[in-house]
Short mmCIF file of C-alpha atoms in Angstrom, two decimals:
data_model
loop_
_atom_site.label_atom_id
_atom_site.label_comp_id
_atom_site.label_asym_id
_atom_site.label_seq_id
_atom_site.Cartn_x
_atom_site.Cartn_y
_atom_site.Cartn_z
CA UNK A 1 -0.02 -0.05 -0.03
CA UNK A 2 1.31 3.29 -1.06
CA UNK A 3 1.68 6.25 1.36
CA UNK A 4 -1.16 7.99 -0.46
CA UNK A 5 -3.55 4.89 -0.20
CA UNK A 6 -2.67 4.63 3.48
CA UNK A 7 -3.25 8.34 4.18
CA UNK A 8 -6.80 8.16 2.40
CA UNK A 9 -7.54 4.90 4.36
CA UNK A 10 -6.63 6.57 7.68
CA UNK A 11 -8.65 9.72 6.74
CA UNK A 12 -11.78 7.74 5.95
CA UNK A 13 -11.46 5.82 9.21
CA UNK A 14 -11.09 9.11 11.22
CA UNK A 15 -14.11 10.54 9.44
CA UNK A 16 -16.03 7.24 10.36
CA UNK A 17 -14.90 7.52 13.87
CA UNK A 18 -15.84 11.15 14.08
CA UNK A 19 -19.38 10.31 12.77
CA UNK A 20 -19.89 7.68 15.24
CA UNK A 21 -18.61 9.94 18.27
CA UNK A 22 -20.76 12.72 16.95
CA UNK A 23 -23.88 10.44 16.85
CA UNK A 24 -23.11 9.33 20.37
CA UNK A 25 -22.79 12.85 21.54
CA UNK A 26 -26.02 14.00 19.84
CA UNK A 27 -27.78 10.92 21.14
CA UNK A 28 -26.69 11.64 24.91
CA UNK A 29 -27.64 15.35 24.54
CA UNK A 30 -30.98 14.45 22.92
CA UNK A 31 -31.72 12.02 25.79
CA UNK A 32 -30.62 14.43 28.47
CA UNK A 33 -32.87 17.09 26.93
CA UNK A 34 -35.89 14.68 26.65
CA UNK A 35 -35.43 13.54 30.12
CA UNK A 36 -35.42 17.13 31.42
CA UNK A 37 -38.35 18.04 29.34
CA UNK A 38 -40.34 14.93 30.52
CA UNK A 39 -39.58 15.82 34.14
CA UNK A 40 -40.84 19.29 33.72
CA UNK A 41 -44.04 18.09 32.05
CA UNK A 42 -44.54 15.54 34.67
CA UNK A 43 -44.13 18.00 37.53
CA UNK A 44 -46.38 20.63 35.84
CA UNK A 45 -49.21 17.67 35.33
CA UNK A 46 -48.73 16.58 38.97
CA UNK A 47 -48.97 20.07 40.30
CA UNK A 48 -52.07 20.62 38.17
CA UNK A 49 -53.65 17.31 39.39
CA UNK A 50 -52.74 18.08 43.06
CA UNK A 51 -54.39 21.55 42.88
CA UNK A 52 -57.40 20.25 41.29
CA UNK A 53 -57.83 17.41 43.77
CA UNK A 54 -57.41 19.94 46.62
CA UNK A 55 -59.93 22.27 45.00
CA UNK A 56 -62.40 19.32 44.81
CA UNK A 57 -61.86 18.28 48.55
CA UNK A 58 -62.43 21.85 49.56
CA UNK A 59 -65.66 22.01 47.65
CA UNK A 60 -66.82 18.81 49.18
CA UNK A 61 -65.92 19.98 52.66
CA UNK A 62 -67.65 23.29 51.95
CA UNK A 63 -70.94 21.61 50.68
CA UNK A 64 -70.87 19.29 53.65
CA UNK A 65 -70.56 22.31 56.19
CA UNK A 66 -73.52 24.00 54.23
CA UNK A 67 -75.65 21.05 54.29
CA UNK A 68 -75.07 20.75 58.10
CA UNK A 69 -76.10 24.43 58.46
CA UNK A 70 -79.50 23.54 56.49
CA UNK A 71 -79.69 27.06 55.22
CA UNK A 72 -79.69 26.45 51.64
CA UNK A 73 -81.19 23.86 49.25
CA UNK A 74 -79.04 21.13 47.62
CA UNK A 75 -79.43 22.89 44.29
CA UNK A 76 -78.16 26.19 45.89
CA UNK A 77 -75.18 24.46 47.48
CA UNK A 78 -74.32 22.62 44.16
CA UNK A 79 -74.23 25.97 42.25
CA UNK A 80 -72.21 27.54 45.11
CA UNK A 81 -69.58 24.95 45.38
CA UNK A 82 -69.64 24.02 41.69
CA UNK A 83 -70.17 20.26 42.24
CA UNK A 84 -73.08 18.37 40.48
CA UNK A 85 -76.35 18.31 42.14
CA UNK A 86 -76.33 14.38 42.31
CA UNK A 87 -73.18 14.50 44.32
CA UNK A 88 -74.60 17.01 46.76
CA UNK A 89 -77.59 14.75 47.24
CA UNK A 90 -75.35 11.76 47.89
CA UNK A 91 -73.53 13.80 50.47
CA UNK A 92 -76.68 14.77 52.11
CA UNK A 93 -77.91 11.31 52.39
CA UNK A 94 -74.55 10.26 53.85
CA UNK A 95 -74.97 13.07 56.55
CA UNK A 96 -78.35 12.02 57.42
CA UNK A 97 -77.90 8.38 57.27
#
């Protein structure tokens, strides 16, 4: 093999090695970025679900207190706490039973 052929062969090997390294680096960066985005989205969704759950729990407790006070109709309570009337009626039955 001539010097020139050896030079071109080594050059092609170096290019191939550089492509492999670049792909690996790009994959690692993409994976890290994807994980970070996934974590951020997961935290946001979890926070939203937690807030919704807390709001619902508060609405049920408020409805329960209003039912115990016996000053409003179930329809008025449902409207005030933004819960379905059926849920208020069920809650009323539980308190009475």
